[in-house]
């Protein structure tokens, strides 16, 4: 009950702050962002001290090396946080943008105005830099934020929150515009996602099980993606040199990212020509290959792919390969196994490219480009709060606009309905 | 368990049909819509016979006159259904629309393509015409539909579904593109709203309690509005003649609609001048007035408004009136009591109009026009599946675009990330 009361109080304060944020000027928001960046730079030592507390506790708790690495605030990462906020300040303000104003036969002039969503809850795990990044994006888009980071990063997050509050105060904005949940009790998350009266949307960032649990229990909308099971389909009319470059980049540029390729689909008629050289390159890079039966006829030394492989996001140097009969067969496989994140086709055929673009139901669909481009920075959104594999509201990389809504506005001169 | 299996089957069939619909041509969809309209016209007698069954059962069950009226299919209403489908056929096809294509520094060309949501569940009450309207909108936007009408309209809805299926067949489309739930068991709704694997969004239309229950239990996104507690604020700088026309129209044009005004907010400095004539006009129209204490000083003969009045959607010839000190006080009242549907200000002051437009957080915000304009037809959407008071995805009147999503598309020429 104490947790509930605490979270309700944060919620109320956030809702009140959101009313203030909805009417502050662009200049005011940018001043705050730059002041936060300055505070982060000038308090780098304090941030590292707080971070040491978390790191020591993490080591004592036996966190693994990867988790400790994500948790660590180095000078470079602190500088990156500050620069990230400066980049957000430099982005155009989406709020107040009016579009599509037109006259209706009744004489009213109708359009849409972009406005903040209100209050955004962010739930994340060990990386403390998310505290600054998410706060910055929400502030720029005129939203109040409630940040719930991992308990292992609590001291780092609170130290970053102190910098944020200094910046907000310097700019004359309420410090409740950005609130970090200060209790590590798990129930705090349960409360945060079930207060539709105070929270307009939650964005969970982290492992699949965290996101599944939040999606299941939430009573407010959730912007999320669960998996990135991304496919590259090499068509019979592909430029095979291009196909090899794209497939290699999609798999090997980075393994642990959601827009990496997990399954390579190859048209049967070019498989004999394409696969041996492609496989050799993957194997020399240390990628484990797992193939369908037809693939094994061409590449007899690789492992066999089981049914589970087609539905697995490896996030590792592992790749499943399937030979398909045509683009329809490829799209059927994608329909059955894709997580609707990102798919790419390599082809020189106009009709095949058009069909793939139209019919594949994923948040990003590419022709002759690596799946690795499905990313907020590559798409020019300036920054990214996450990637959505849902179809409503935000789809794909979510930037500032994904944290806004459009309301209808009408300019009249006394019109009434008759 | 039988209900669950039946609904699962409908869901699977709808999902399969949605794959077909995503790739049919505009012409093909329009042919189907026109064929359905023809079938409805030619089978008017059959529709009326089925409707008689429902009406007789309804009378036996003791449905009230208003409900029986909504349930009745007259020749005029049948013709309206057919015309509605023809109007939907005449609308531009939103699907496949590509927008904002631009080159990125990497060389990829990036844009967005409008695509169907997939499968839409519609849950509604007694009006059988919703069956044809909703099916038409979903079909045009490339979505498969599962329609769950009121049990009191089951024969009428099935007869309309027969016409729809004839039209779909004539156009060579799968009849599972539009499915009417044929069992009246309440559990069918519970199933429909908890099958995220088969249903992408549900749109409940009906009374507040139905919509609240569905929102609470749904495991899929819901496009909805609960209340229309709409306000008109008459500013100190209003043209009072215009204000009287707008307020009268907003309240009296139709009482039972969600965009009717329920509370009139009046600036204190013009209340003495404005309210007496305004009240006289409302009273002569048979509208019951309920005022705040300050209002009662000017209009001593009207009833006093209780706290509950400010939060009540009357949907009736009743109006609450409150005197406010300024636009901030008006916006505070709206923040506390509005259902975020539609609010209007009457003012000639530029700054006051701008502030109201920017700061009032409702789906439609109007200056110098009646709240009654907040409507899909008036906004030029061509048709309306409902009105959303939520902020994510669709906001305000929801037309064809609200039943679509935008995916990212990329044209490349071999780009990889470096």
PDB file of C-alpha atoms in Angstrom, chain A residues 12 15-16 18-19 22-24 95-96 102 104-106 108 110 112-113 115-119 200-201 215-216 219 221-223 242 245-246 249 253 259 328 331-332 335 354-370 372-375 377-381 390-393 395-397 404-418, chain B residues 12 15-16 18-19 22-24 95-96 102 104-106 108 110 112-113 115-119 200-201 215-216 219 221-223 242 245-246 249 253 259 328 331-332 335 354-370 372-375 377-381 390-393 395-397 404-418:
ATOM      1  CA  UNK A  12      -0.308  13.031  -9.802  1.00  0.00           C
ATOM      2  CA  UNK A  15       0.111  14.802 -14.587  1.00  0.00           C
ATOM      3  CA  UNK A  16       0.318  18.297 -13.128  1.00  0.00           C
ATOM      4  CA  UNK A  18       2.470  17.667 -18.029  1.00  0.00           C
ATOM      5  CA  UNK A  19      -0.016  20.552 -18.057  1.00  0.00           C
ATOM      6  CA  UNK A  22       2.244  21.394 -22.800  1.00  0.00           C
ATOM      7  CA  UNK A  23       2.518  25.169 -22.893  1.00  0.00           C
ATOM      8  CA  UNK A  24       6.220  25.898 -22.500  1.00  0.00           C
ATOM      9  CA  UNK A  95       4.872  20.283 -30.643  1.00  0.00           C
ATOM     10  CA  UNK A  96       2.432  22.790 -32.074  1.00  0.00           C
ATOM     11  CA  UNK A 102      -8.181  23.154 -45.322  1.00  0.00           C
ATOM     12  CA  UNK A 104     -14.672  22.454 -45.531  1.00  0.00           C
ATOM     13  CA  UNK A 105     -17.900  23.217 -47.417  1.00  0.00           C
ATOM     14  CA  UNK A 106     -19.432  24.388 -44.117  1.00  0.00           C
ATOM     15  CA  UNK A 108     -14.859  25.842 -41.063  1.00  0.00           C
ATOM     16  CA  UNK A 110      -9.887  22.204 -40.294  1.00  0.00           C
ATOM     17  CA  UNK A 112      -4.393  18.900 -37.056  1.00  0.00           C
ATOM     18  CA  UNK A 113      -2.051  20.098 -34.330  1.00  0.00           C
ATOM     19  CA  UNK A 115       0.543  17.824 -29.076  1.00  0.00           C
ATOM     20  CA  UNK A 116       2.276  15.851 -26.311  1.00  0.00           C
ATOM     21  CA  UNK A 117       0.853  12.541 -25.159  1.00  0.00           C
ATOM     22  CA  UNK A 118       1.001  13.701 -21.537  1.00  0.00           C
ATOM     23  CA  UNK A 119       2.813  11.373 -19.139  1.00  0.00           C
ATOM     24  CA  UNK A 200      -0.705   7.801 -20.962  1.00  0.00           C
ATOM     25  CA  UNK A 201       1.741   5.242 -22.298  1.00  0.00           C
ATOM     26  CA  UNK A 215       2.345  -6.059 -21.936  1.00  0.00           C
ATOM     27  CA  UNK A 216       0.267  -8.680 -20.219  1.00  0.00           C
ATOM     28  CA  UNK A 219      -3.790  -1.181 -18.263  1.00  0.00           C
ATOM     29  CA  UNK A 221      -0.975   1.478 -23.894  1.00  0.00           C
ATOM     30  CA  UNK A 222       2.487  -0.012 -24.354  1.00  0.00           C
ATOM     31  CA  UNK A 223       4.978   0.927 -27.094  1.00  0.00           C
ATOM     32  CA  UNK A 242      24.992  -7.271 -53.865  1.00  0.00           C
ATOM     33  CA  UNK A 245      27.185  -7.947 -49.243  1.00  0.00           C
ATOM     34  CA  UNK A 246      23.730  -7.225 -47.849  1.00  0.00           C
ATOM     35  CA  UNK A 249      26.188  -6.947 -43.346  1.00  0.00           C
ATOM     36  CA  UNK A 253      27.688  -5.900 -38.650  1.00  0.00           C
ATOM     37  CA  UNK A 259      17.608  -5.483 -36.705  1.00  0.00           C
ATOM     38  CA  UNK A 328       5.406 -16.291 -52.491  1.00  0.00           C
ATOM     39  CA  UNK A 331       6.605 -14.287 -48.001  1.00  0.00           C
ATOM     40  CA  UNK A 332       4.718 -17.260 -46.557  1.00  0.00           C
ATOM     41  CA  UNK A 335       4.272 -14.459 -42.494  1.00  0.00           C
ATOM     42  CA  UNK A 354       6.744  -4.111 -55.531  1.00  0.00           C
ATOM     43  CA  UNK A 355       4.944  -7.211 -54.301  1.00  0.00           C
ATOM     44  CA  UNK A 356       7.392  -7.751 -51.440  1.00  0.00           C
ATOM     45  CA  UNK A 357       7.102  -4.086 -50.399  1.00  0.00           C
ATOM     46  CA  UNK A 358       3.331  -4.188 -50.453  1.00  0.00           C
ATOM     47  CA  UNK A 359       2.590  -7.590 -48.988  1.00  0.00           C
ATOM     48  CA  UNK A 360       5.177  -8.108 -46.255  1.00  0.00           C
ATOM     49  CA  UNK A 361       3.561  -6.889 -43.052  1.00  0.00           C
ATOM     50  CA  UNK A 362       6.573  -5.717 -41.049  1.00  0.00           C
ATOM     51  CA  UNK A 363       7.436  -2.371 -39.515  1.00  0.00           C
ATOM     52  CA  UNK A 364      10.266  -1.879 -42.043  1.00  0.00           C
ATOM     53  CA  UNK A 365      10.408  -3.485 -45.493  1.00  0.00           C
ATOM     54  CA  UNK A 366      13.539  -2.875 -47.589  1.00  0.00           C
ATOM     55  CA  UNK A 367      14.599  -3.510 -51.156  1.00  0.00           C
ATOM     56  CA  UNK A 368      18.297  -3.999 -51.856  1.00  0.00           C
ATOM     57  CA  UNK A 369      19.514  -2.684 -48.497  1.00  0.00           C
ATOM     58  CA  UNK A 370      20.694  -4.198 -45.234  1.00  0.00           C
ATOM     59  CA  UNK A 372      20.633  -2.862 -40.225  1.00  0.00           C
ATOM     60  CA  UNK A 373      19.205   0.411 -41.573  1.00  0.00           C
ATOM     61  CA  UNK A 374      15.989  -0.041 -39.565  1.00  0.00           C
ATOM     62  CA  UNK A 375      17.056   2.382 -36.880  1.00  0.00           C
ATOM     63  CA  UNK A 377      19.276   7.495 -36.429  1.00  0.00           C
ATOM     64  CA  UNK A 378      19.560   5.957 -39.905  1.00  0.00           C
ATOM     65  CA  UNK A 379      15.965   7.019 -40.599  1.00  0.00           C
ATOM     66  CA  UNK A 380      16.764  10.569 -39.579  1.00  0.00           C
ATOM     67  CA  UNK A 381      14.522  10.657 -36.514  1.00  0.00           C
ATOM     68  CA  UNK A 390       2.931  -3.171 -33.046  1.00  0.00           C
ATOM     69  CA  UNK A 391       0.774  -1.685 -35.767  1.00  0.00           C
ATOM     70  CA  UNK A 392      -1.171   0.963 -33.868  1.00  0.00           C
ATOM     71  CA  UNK A 393       0.240   4.410 -33.181  1.00  0.00           C
ATOM     72  CA  UNK A 395       5.461   1.532 -35.932  1.00  0.00           C
ATOM     73  CA  UNK A 396       9.153   0.800 -36.386  1.00  0.00           C
ATOM     74  CA  UNK A 397      11.739   3.209 -34.957  1.00  0.00           C
ATOM     75  CA  UNK A 404       3.090  12.920 -29.604  1.00  0.00           C
ATOM     76  CA  UNK A 405      -0.514  12.855 -30.705  1.00  0.00           C
ATOM     77  CA  UNK A 406      -2.435  14.927 -33.241  1.00  0.00           C
ATOM     78  CA  UNK A 407      -5.625  16.647 -32.227  1.00  0.00           C
ATOM     79  CA  UNK A 408      -8.107  18.217 -34.611  1.00  0.00           C
ATOM     80  CA  UNK A 409      -8.338  21.988 -34.604  1.00  0.00           C
ATOM     81  CA  UNK A 410     -10.991  24.137 -36.226  1.00  0.00           C
ATOM     82  CA  UNK A 411     -10.947  27.841 -37.043  1.00  0.00           C
ATOM     83  CA  UNK A 412     -14.459  29.155 -37.516  1.00  0.00           C
ATOM     84  CA  UNK A 413     -16.213  32.449 -37.880  1.00  0.00           C
ATOM     85  CA  UNK A 414     -19.474  31.564 -36.193  1.00  0.00           C
ATOM     86  CA  UNK A 415     -20.373  28.363 -38.068  1.00  0.00           C
ATOM     87  CA  UNK A 416     -23.237  26.248 -36.748  1.00  0.00           C
ATOM     88  CA  UNK A 417     -24.624  22.969 -38.087  1.00  0.00           C
ATOM     89  CA  UNK A 418     -27.917  23.078 -39.881  1.00  0.00           C
TER      90      UNK A 418
ATOM     91  CA  UNK B  12      -7.996 -17.911 -38.016  1.00  0.00           C
ATOM     92  CA  UNK B  15      -6.331 -13.690 -40.369  1.00  0.00           C
ATOM     93  CA  UNK B  16      -6.057 -15.761 -43.564  1.00  0.00           C
ATOM     94  CA  UNK B  18      -6.585 -10.416 -44.252  1.00  0.00           C
ATOM     95  CA  UNK B  19      -3.562 -11.694 -46.150  1.00  0.00           C
ATOM     96  CA  UNK B  22      -3.814  -6.797 -48.244  1.00  0.00           C
ATOM     97  CA  UNK B  23      -3.018  -7.445 -51.891  1.00  0.00           C
ATOM     98  CA  UNK B  24      -6.321  -6.964 -53.734  1.00  0.00           C
ATOM     99  CA  UNK B  95      -3.945   1.526 -48.954  1.00  0.00           C
ATOM    100  CA  UNK B  96      -0.601   1.661 -50.716  1.00  0.00           C
ATOM    101  CA  UNK B 102      13.406  11.118 -49.153  1.00  0.00           C
ATOM    102  CA  UNK B 104      19.163   9.683 -46.442  1.00  0.00           C
ATOM    103  CA  UNK B 105      22.905  10.412 -46.323  1.00  0.00           C
ATOM    104  CA  UNK B 106      23.535   6.652 -46.543  1.00  0.00           C
ATOM    105  CA  UNK B 108      18.789   4.720 -49.006  1.00  0.00           C
ATOM    106  CA  UNK B 110      13.077   6.137 -47.121  1.00  0.00           C
ATOM    107  CA  UNK B 112       6.146   5.304 -45.415  1.00  0.00           C
ATOM    108  CA  UNK B 113       3.469   3.115 -46.973  1.00  0.00           C
ATOM    109  CA  UNK B 115      -1.206  -0.596 -45.060  1.00  0.00           C
ATOM    110  CA  UNK B 116      -4.216  -2.312 -43.457  1.00  0.00           C
ATOM    111  CA  UNK B 117      -4.190  -3.072 -39.738  1.00  0.00           C
ATOM    112  CA  UNK B 118      -5.194  -6.674 -40.463  1.00  0.00           C
ATOM    113  CA  UNK B 119      -8.240  -7.956 -38.564  1.00  0.00           C
ATOM    114  CA  UNK B 200      -5.416  -6.447 -34.294  1.00  0.00           C
ATOM    115  CA  UNK B 201      -7.897  -3.983 -32.837  1.00  0.00           C
ATOM    116  CA  UNK B 215     -11.638  -1.743 -22.390  1.00  0.00           C
ATOM    117  CA  UNK B 216     -11.017  -3.356 -19.061  1.00  0.00           C
ATOM    118  CA  UNK B 219      -5.955  -7.916 -24.537  1.00  0.00           C
ATOM    119  CA  UNK B 221      -5.930  -2.428 -28.618  1.00  0.00           C
ATOM    120  CA  UNK B 222      -9.325  -0.731 -28.392  1.00  0.00           C
ATOM    121  CA  UNK B 223     -10.440   2.319 -30.402  1.00  0.00           C
ATOM    122  CA  UNK B 242     -22.203  34.607 -32.416  1.00  0.00           C
ATOM    123  CA  UNK B 245     -25.873  30.979 -31.959  1.00  0.00           C
ATOM    124  CA  UNK B 246     -22.981  28.603 -31.333  1.00  0.00           C
ATOM    125  CA  UNK B 249     -26.570  24.972 -31.857  1.00  0.00           C
ATOM    126  CA  UNK B 253     -29.166  20.748 -32.777  1.00  0.00           C
ATOM    127  CA  UNK B 259     -20.544  16.119 -29.651  1.00  0.00           C
ATOM    128  CA  UNK B 328      -7.368  29.944 -17.399  1.00  0.00           C
ATOM    129  CA  UNK B 331      -9.353  25.625 -19.143  1.00  0.00           C
ATOM    130  CA  UNK B 332      -8.922  24.405 -15.569  1.00  0.00           C
ATOM    131  CA  UNK B 335      -9.057  19.851 -17.571  1.00  0.00           C
ATOM    132  CA  UNK B 354      -4.269  30.565 -29.620  1.00  0.00           C
ATOM    133  CA  UNK B 355      -3.865  29.592 -25.983  1.00  0.00           C
ATOM    134  CA  UNK B 356      -7.158  27.666 -25.922  1.00  0.00           C
ATOM    135  CA  UNK B 357      -6.219  25.847 -29.159  1.00  0.00           C
ATOM    136  CA  UNK B 358      -2.822  24.891 -27.831  1.00  0.00           C
ATOM    137  CA  UNK B 359      -3.558  24.047 -24.237  1.00  0.00           C
ATOM    138  CA  UNK B 360      -6.921  22.286 -24.260  1.00  0.00           C
ATOM    139  CA  UNK B 361      -6.142  18.581 -24.504  1.00  0.00           C
ATOM    140  CA  UNK B 362      -9.205  17.270 -26.347  1.00  0.00           C
ATOM    141  CA  UNK B 363      -9.573  15.357 -29.592  1.00  0.00           C
ATOM    142  CA  UNK B 364     -11.181  18.399 -31.258  1.00  0.00           C
ATOM    143  CA  UNK B 365     -10.644  22.017 -30.223  1.00  0.00           C
ATOM    144  CA  UNK B 366     -12.628  24.696 -32.052  1.00  0.00           C
ATOM    145  CA  UNK B 367     -12.612  28.464 -32.209  1.00  0.00           C
ATOM    146  CA  UNK B 368     -15.881  30.227 -33.044  1.00  0.00           C
ATOM    147  CA  UNK B 369     -17.712  27.134 -34.284  1.00  0.00           C
ATOM    148  CA  UNK B 370     -20.242  24.705 -32.857  1.00  0.00           C
ATOM    149  CA  UNK B 372     -21.415  19.675 -33.502  1.00  0.00           C
ATOM    150  CA  UNK B 373     -18.819  19.863 -36.276  1.00  0.00           C
ATOM    151  CA  UNK B 374     -16.661  17.229 -34.563  1.00  0.00           C
ATOM    152  CA  UNK B 375     -17.842  14.478 -36.870  1.00  0.00           C
ATOM    153  CA  UNK B 377     -18.605  13.570 -42.330  1.00  0.00           C
ATOM    154  CA  UNK B 378     -18.151  17.230 -41.398  1.00  0.00           C
ATOM    155  CA  UNK B 379     -14.390  16.691 -41.292  1.00  0.00           C
ATOM    156  CA  UNK B 380     -14.478  15.201 -44.773  1.00  0.00           C
ATOM    157  CA  UNK B 381     -13.408  11.702 -43.780  1.00  0.00           C
ATOM    158  CA  UNK B 390      -7.802   8.214 -26.603  1.00  0.00           C
ATOM    159  CA  UNK B 391      -4.559   9.857 -27.620  1.00  0.00           C
ATOM    160  CA  UNK B 392      -2.688   6.986 -29.225  1.00  0.00           C
ATOM    161  CA  UNK B 393      -3.250   5.989 -32.859  1.00  0.00           C
ATOM    162  CA  UNK B 395      -7.873  10.607 -32.184  1.00  0.00           C
ATOM    163  CA  UNK B 396     -11.275  12.202 -32.743  1.00  0.00           C
ATOM    164  CA  UNK B 397     -13.424  11.047 -35.670  1.00  0.00           C
ATOM    165  CA  UNK B 404      -4.688   1.620 -41.352  1.00  0.00           C
ATOM    166  CA  UNK B 405      -1.087   1.690 -40.254  1.00  0.00           C
ATOM    167  CA  UNK B 406       2.045   3.095 -41.874  1.00  0.00           C
ATOM    168  CA  UNK B 407       5.065   0.912 -42.325  1.00  0.00           C
ATOM    169  CA  UNK B 408       8.521   2.152 -43.276  1.00  0.00           C
ATOM    170  CA  UNK B 409       9.762   1.277 -46.735  1.00  0.00           C
ATOM    171  CA  UNK B 410      13.268   1.602 -48.087  1.00  0.00           C
ATOM    172  CA  UNK B 411      14.492   1.603 -51.687  1.00  0.00           C
ATOM    173  CA  UNK B 412      18.178   0.799 -51.834  1.00  0.00           C
ATOM    174  CA  UNK B 413      20.774  -0.049 -54.414  1.00  0.00           C
ATOM    175  CA  UNK B 414      22.933  -2.331 -52.337  1.00  0.00           C
ATOM    176  CA  UNK B 415      23.515  -0.129 -49.264  1.00  0.00           C
ATOM    177  CA  UNK B 416      25.113  -1.694 -46.213  1.00  0.00           C
ATOM    178  CA  UNK B 417      25.909  -0.113 -42.846  1.00  0.00           C
ATOM    179  CA  UNK B 418      29.487   0.656 -42.083  1.00  0.00           C
TER     180      UNK B 418
END
